[in-house]
Amino acid sequence: MARYVKDFSEGDKDQKDLLGGKGANLAEMTRLGLPVPPGFTITTEACRAYMRTGEVPPELRVEVTMAVRHLEDQLGRRLGDFHDPLLVSVRSGAKFSMPGMMETVLNVGLNDASVQGLAELSGDERFAWDSYRRLIQMFGRTVLDIDGDLFSEALDKAKAARGVTADVDLDADDLRTLVGTYKQIVREQSGREFPQHPREQLDMAIVAVFDSWGTERARLYRRKERIPDDLGTAVNVCSMVFGNLGPTSGTGVAFTRDPASGRTGEFGDYLVNAQGEDVVAGIRNTLSLADLEEVDPAAHAELLQAMRRLETHYRDLCDIEFTIERGKLWMLQTRVGKRTAPAAFRIACQLVDEHLITMDEALSRVTGAQLSQLQFPQFAPVDDDSDRVLLTRGMAASPGAAVGMAVFDPATAAQWAADGKDVILVRRETNPDDLGGMIAAVGVLTARGGKTSHAAVVARGMGRTCVVGAEELVIDSEARTMTARGHTVHEGDVIAIDGTSGDVVLGDVPVVPSPVQRYLEDGLDVALAEAPDDETRELVRAVDRILRHADASRRLHVHANADTAEDAARARHLGAQGIGLCRTEHMFLGERRVLVERVVLADDDTERQAALDALLPLQRQDFTDILAAMDGLPTTIRLIDPPLHEFLPDLTDLSVKVALQAERGEVDEHDVTLLAAVRRMHEANPMLGLRGVRLGLVIPGLFDLQIRAVAEAVAARLAAGGDPHAEIMVPLVGSVQELRLVRERAVAIMAEVSAEQGVTVDLPVGCMIELPRAALTADRIAAQAQFFSFGTNDLTQTTWGFSRDDVEGAFFAQYTANGVLSVSPFETLDVKGVGQLVQIAVERGRATRPDLTLGVCGEHGGDPESIRFFDAVGLDYVSCSPFRVPIARLEAGRAAI
Ligand code: PEP
Ligand code: MG
């Protein structure tokens, strides 16, 4: 039984692991009886054996011999034969398509003798010599690693010597001479002769394909596409058929439907008298399939029949490569075709309507990533990019396309926006004080920070276009300019940022709004009424159908992270079934900051209480508004979390201020006292310092104030006839004792408020699980918690010991380049590590309290891959930014089917 080689007639489409995508589909077409040139596939297992040992397994040599002889017998031709030579192509074919990444060698089997045989067989000497020179060129470049330019230059010289410009104008003699030149290039560059023995050519080409799996560009591509490095590639050895044997031959590509729009019909390009690469290279104008019907009706009819069979068989859009050799159709490749995001939704629904697939299958064929692409406005496409000046490229942090005037501080952003101008807030990095400016801006651009930096998280939360970490940018906030690549942008100059690619462009770029987002926010009728054409209407309907099916199928609930009534309402529109995380720290910024400063720095209880009393009605209103927007739905309000220093003046700024005062002899006692307090409370590592529950237990009255505000807001909503479902969540709990203390206060305060207001306020109290210790002691914590919500941002930070604010810009790029990470663990949950803690906490928590409600509210709650994991471990809900709610609905549906 052969281990490493399978004839095309032996496999099928489900063996992609072993045969690679191309090999599996060639086998499937062979099985269907379609005209595939005979051949065989060397399996990925052979490649893996080669990668392990650096040697071709000896059994492979034997199996290749058997397969070649079988092929020769089947076709009645021999490799390297004088008169009637068999030629083969050698092509890579991994499980996941890696277009253009790996090697192909055509015409293997030609040498000084068999080129004569090919001339005889084809009756075309020019063709034979052209095939031979192509072999030496491809072989030299890919197998012998010779600079391809040397061959192209020799070809150009040959054309110049003949005074012609096109390859086809070289005759047989020119090409024979060129073959001599090419062989000389091989000799000089590789120190060896071009191998004349066909089997040596074949063996070397196979090894070159194996080796091409490990090239730098292939590795990079895999990292980007998250394809594992250890899969290896298969090698397809296929008997050659020729599309360049004169006017009755040709080669082409075809799609069973339009991959852009999804429409059924005949789509494809055909090139008469040409070989594979010529079509892609765009050397000559191609014909349409309709034109092919005129040229060769029989081959055209056969092709259409094959296309229909393939589409029926795969029940999906297929793309096909074919060749016609002197009127005979050959199918060279097929695969389920790649498609744009709009086409994916349309095609899925079309196939349902044609009764080819079920709604479950339609749901499985679209992804959250595709839906997310459809949600954003986009830059209008340009035919020629040259007049767009790319200023720089940063990290794509929050998608969309934004055009506006550059401004360099949040106050100007807010002011200009109030004047009706579109602005893009440009900062070295952002901090909570920039929030107002970020809200006012249409887009945010930073020079520093990664995808989970403050700017990125906040922008995503708001659905605001954002590019971060554009490190080339030199921002001078004093002069109000930024400079990169020799261009200087002044405040007020128009720039455009693309949050999907990270591009930062000078000047105005036209933007097209998203009809799908319109549908998600305002419903089907509005979106249909506004859609500019039928295709858009079809797309909107398709998204609606598939999302509704996802909603009906999913087990996971989808909540949103929202901290204003406005965001809450928006999230609800987008399908959120509750608020999974209402962060309260933003409620203490702006004008309220002084009050918080007073709470923190108060010398005595009276002073502190006065500040707390002033904050109470403000907080109560915040919560009342949010509960009104979320009437009837669970609303999880998290007590204040961030490190203390965020509420205090910056240590350096204040030190400078006080030093200057001292110099001028104008000392302000308040500033001096403040500086002393700020120094006292300064932390070297604030993210691991006095934040979350620790802050609540250390600063008297702070949590009490918030709990009271929530309880009073609930009472107010009840009094107004509402149906509030508030829950109180305690952040950064590491020990059950911390939670016990807060819970006891909460119970007491709720009892007080109930008595004062004459209603029963009895809210669930739970905590975030965002420290490894919390996960490991979840059995004990669950005794005090009615629910857990996994804060996977902090849990990732504390499990890996990566600072979520710094790490991505600093070294993640290198970590992904050298393969330590395939994706940022802050983006997609690290299932092996952090995921284990989640699972442990789920099991231990539920063991103590079987009805414990479990959710996740870290950024991962909106990440498609992570959602599958959360579904599998049995969480009740995921919570994500409002914008990602539809994506989470879709992915939760996909996870469930
Ligand atoms: C988390 O840590 O995952 C979380 C949701 O909290 P925050 O991002 O506010 O720290
Ligand atoms: Mg957290």
mmCIF file of C-alpha atoms in Angstrom, residues 448-584:
data_model
loop_
_atom_site.group_PDB
_atom_site.id
_atom_site.type_symbol
_atom_site.label_atom_id
_atom_site.label_comp_id
_atom_site.label_asym_id
_atom_site.label_seq_id
_atom_site.Cartn_x
_atom_site.Cartn_y
_atom_site.Cartn_z
ATOM 1 C CA ARG A 448 2.038 55.089 19.796
ATOM 2 C CA GLY A 449 0.203 52.109 21.260
ATOM 3 C CA GLY A 450 -1.192 48.813 20.060
ATOM 4 C CA LYS A 451 -4.562 47.286 19.365
ATOM 5 C CA THR A 452 -5.559 47.178 23.007
ATOM 6 C CA SER A 453 -4.238 50.622 23.862
ATOM 7 C CA HIS A 454 -6.678 53.079 25.329
ATOM 8 C CA ALA A 455 -7.329 54.724 21.955
ATOM 9 C CA ALA A 456 -8.057 51.415 20.276
ATOM 10 C CA VAL A 457 -10.363 50.000 22.942
ATOM 11 C CA VAL A 458 -12.344 53.198 23.317
ATOM 12 C CA ALA A 459 -12.581 53.797 19.574
ATOM 13 C CA ARG A 460 -13.805 50.264 18.943
ATOM 14 C CA GLY A 461 -16.315 50.685 21.718
ATOM 15 C CA MET A 462 -17.688 53.761 19.995
ATOM 16 C CA GLY A 463 -17.400 52.328 16.490
ATOM 17 C CA ARG A 464 -15.012 55.178 15.748
ATOM 18 C CA THR A 465 -12.441 54.682 12.989
ATOM 19 C CA CYS A 466 -9.007 54.442 14.529
ATOM 20 C CA VAL A 467 -5.415 53.879 13.475
ATOM 21 C CA VAL A 468 -2.827 53.467 16.220
ATOM 22 C CA GLY A 469 0.896 52.971 16.474
ATOM 23 C CA ALA A 470 1.799 54.934 13.318
ATOM 24 C CA GLU A 471 5.335 55.173 14.614
ATOM 25 C CA GLU A 472 6.708 57.101 11.652
ATOM 26 C CA LEU A 473 4.615 60.102 12.639
ATOM 27 C CA VAL A 474 6.477 62.884 14.372
ATOM 28 C CA ILE A 475 3.855 64.854 16.243
ATOM 29 C CA ASP A 476 4.649 68.321 17.501
ATOM 30 C CA SER A 477 1.668 69.299 19.623
ATOM 31 C CA GLU A 478 3.148 72.733 20.399
ATOM 32 C CA ALA A 479 3.518 73.623 16.737
ATOM 33 C CA ARG A 480 0.354 71.647 15.936
ATOM 34 C CA THR A 481 1.888 69.658 13.146
ATOM 35 C CA MET A 482 2.726 66.120 12.281
ATOM 36 C CA THR A 483 5.373 64.976 9.865
ATOM 37 C CA ALA A 484 6.091 61.740 8.062
ATOM 38 C CA ARG A 485 7.866 60.769 4.864
ATOM 39 C CA GLY A 486 8.763 64.387 4.134
ATOM 40 C CA HIS A 487 5.184 65.709 4.389
ATOM 41 C CA THR A 488 4.059 68.055 7.121
ATOM 42 C CA VAL A 489 0.392 68.260 8.083
ATOM 43 C CA HIS A 490 -0.750 71.408 9.901
ATOM 44 C CA GLU A 491 -3.770 71.707 12.118
ATOM 45 C CA GLY A 492 -6.809 72.026 9.850
ATOM 46 C CA ASP A 493 -5.255 70.159 6.919
ATOM 47 C CA VAL A 494 -7.484 67.343 5.679
ATOM 48 C CA ILE A 495 -6.317 63.782 6.140
ATOM 49 C CA ALA A 496 -8.019 60.420 5.680
ATOM 50 C CA ILE A 497 -7.505 57.317 7.800
ATOM 51 C CA ASP A 498 -8.476 53.777 6.932
ATOM 52 C CA GLY A 499 -9.128 51.730 10.052
ATOM 53 C CA THR A 500 -9.205 48.512 8.050
ATOM 54 C CA SER A 501 -5.775 48.836 6.423
ATOM 55 C CA GLY A 502 -4.097 51.317 8.775
ATOM 56 C CA ASP A 503 -3.419 53.733 5.886
ATOM 57 C CA VAL A 504 -3.078 57.424 6.603
ATOM 58 C CA VAL A 505 -3.592 59.473 3.454
ATOM 59 C CA LEU A 506 -3.099 63.165 2.765
ATOM 60 C CA GLY A 507 -6.138 65.092 1.582
ATOM 61 C CA ASP A 508 -9.747 64.171 0.924
ATOM 62 C CA VAL A 509 -10.787 60.681 -0.137
ATOM 63 C CA PRO A 510 -14.423 59.923 -1.061
ATOM 64 C CA VAL A 511 -16.224 57.630 1.377
ATOM 65 C CA VAL A 512 -19.220 55.363 0.717
ATOM 66 C CA PRO A 513 -21.583 54.667 3.677
ATOM 67 C CA SER A 514 -22.489 51.091 4.612
ATOM 68 C CA PRO A 515 -26.014 49.924 3.729
ATOM 69 C CA VAL A 516 -25.586 46.937 6.055
ATOM 70 C CA GLN A 517 -24.864 49.161 9.038
ATOM 71 C CA ARG A 518 -27.952 51.167 8.131
ATOM 72 C CA TYR A 519 -29.954 47.943 8.256
ATOM 73 C CA LEU A 520 -28.430 46.904 11.585
ATOM 74 C CA GLU A 521 -29.156 50.232 13.209
ATOM 75 C CA ASP A 522 -32.448 51.217 11.642
ATOM 76 C CA GLY A 523 -34.039 48.034 10.409
ATOM 77 C CA LEU A 524 -34.765 46.347 7.127
ATOM 78 C CA ASP A 525 -37.372 48.743 5.764
ATOM 79 C CA VAL A 526 -35.234 51.845 6.129
ATOM 80 C CA ALA A 527 -32.188 50.135 4.639
ATOM 81 C CA LEU A 528 -34.172 48.768 1.689
ATOM 82 C CA ALA A 529 -35.767 52.115 1.015
ATOM 83 C CA GLU A 530 -32.386 53.811 0.933
ATOM 84 C CA ALA A 531 -30.452 51.169 -0.984
ATOM 85 C CA PRO A 532 -29.181 52.561 -4.269
ATOM 86 C CA ASP A 533 -29.705 49.408 -6.365
ATOM 87 C CA ASP A 534 -31.067 45.862 -6.487
ATOM 88 C CA GLU A 535 -27.740 44.327 -5.653
ATOM 89 C CA THR A 536 -27.542 46.279 -2.419
ATOM 90 C CA ARG A 537 -31.136 45.352 -1.570
ATOM 91 C CA GLU A 538 -30.290 41.697 -2.149
ATOM 92 C CA LEU A 539 -27.288 42.028 0.138
ATOM 93 C CA VAL A 540 -29.258 43.665 2.930
ATOM 94 C CA ARG A 541 -31.955 40.988 2.704
ATOM 95 C CA ALA A 542 -29.332 38.252 2.788
ATOM 96 C CA VAL A 543 -27.677 39.685 5.913
ATOM 97 C CA ASP A 544 -31.092 39.966 7.564
ATOM 98 C CA ARG A 545 -32.046 36.372 6.768
ATOM 99 C CA ILE A 546 -28.785 34.894 7.934
ATOM 100 C CA LEU A 547 -28.662 36.961 11.122
ATOM 101 C CA ARG A 548 -32.201 35.989 11.984
ATOM 102 C CA HIS A 549 -31.277 32.367 11.488
ATOM 103 C CA ALA A 550 -28.214 32.848 13.720
ATOM 104 C CA ASP A 551 -30.433 34.355 16.425
ATOM 105 C CA ALA A 552 -32.794 31.423 16.233
ATOM 106 C CA SER A 553 -29.932 28.931 16.404
ATOM 107 C CA ARG A 554 -27.641 30.293 19.079
ATOM 108 C CA ARG A 555 -27.427 29.248 22.694
ATOM 109 C CA LEU A 556 -25.190 32.119 23.842
ATOM 110 C CA HIS A 557 -26.821 35.411 24.664
ATOM 111 C CA VAL A 558 -25.137 38.535 23.384
ATOM 112 C CA HIS A 559 -24.728 41.519 25.679
ATOM 113 C CA ALA A 560 -22.932 44.789 25.082
ATOM 114 C CA ASN A 561 -20.293 46.817 26.853
ATOM 115 C CA ALA A 562 -21.779 50.293 27.124
ATOM 116 C CA ASP A 563 -21.439 53.077 29.654
ATOM 117 C CA THR A 564 -23.798 55.741 28.421
ATOM 118 C CA ALA A 565 -27.538 55.645 27.798
ATOM 119 C CA GLU A 566 -26.846 56.517 24.187
ATOM 120 C CA ASP A 567 -24.492 53.591 23.653
ATOM 121 C CA ALA A 568 -26.871 51.321 25.537
ATOM 122 C CA ALA A 569 -29.747 52.295 23.257
ATOM 123 C CA ARG A 570 -27.583 51.778 20.208
ATOM 124 C CA ALA A 571 -26.483 48.373 21.448
ATOM 125 C CA ARG A 572 -30.098 47.414 21.995
ATOM 126 C CA HIS A 573 -30.899 48.393 18.425
ATOM 127 C CA LEU A 574 -28.068 46.222 17.256
ATOM 128 C CA GLY A 575 -29.572 43.258 19.069
ATOM 129 C CA ALA A 576 -27.910 43.321 22.488
ATOM 130 C CA GLN A 577 -29.888 41.369 25.080
ATOM 131 C CA GLY A 578 -28.399 43.249 27.989
ATOM 132 C CA ILE A 579 -25.405 45.249 29.166
ATOM 133 C CA GLY A 580 -22.642 42.900 30.219
ATOM 134 C CA LEU A 581 -20.295 45.644 31.314
ATOM 135 C CA CYS A 582 -21.139 49.198 32.201
ATOM 136 C CA ARG A 583 -17.764 50.748 33.095
ATOM 137 C CA THR A 584 -18.172 53.594 35.546
#
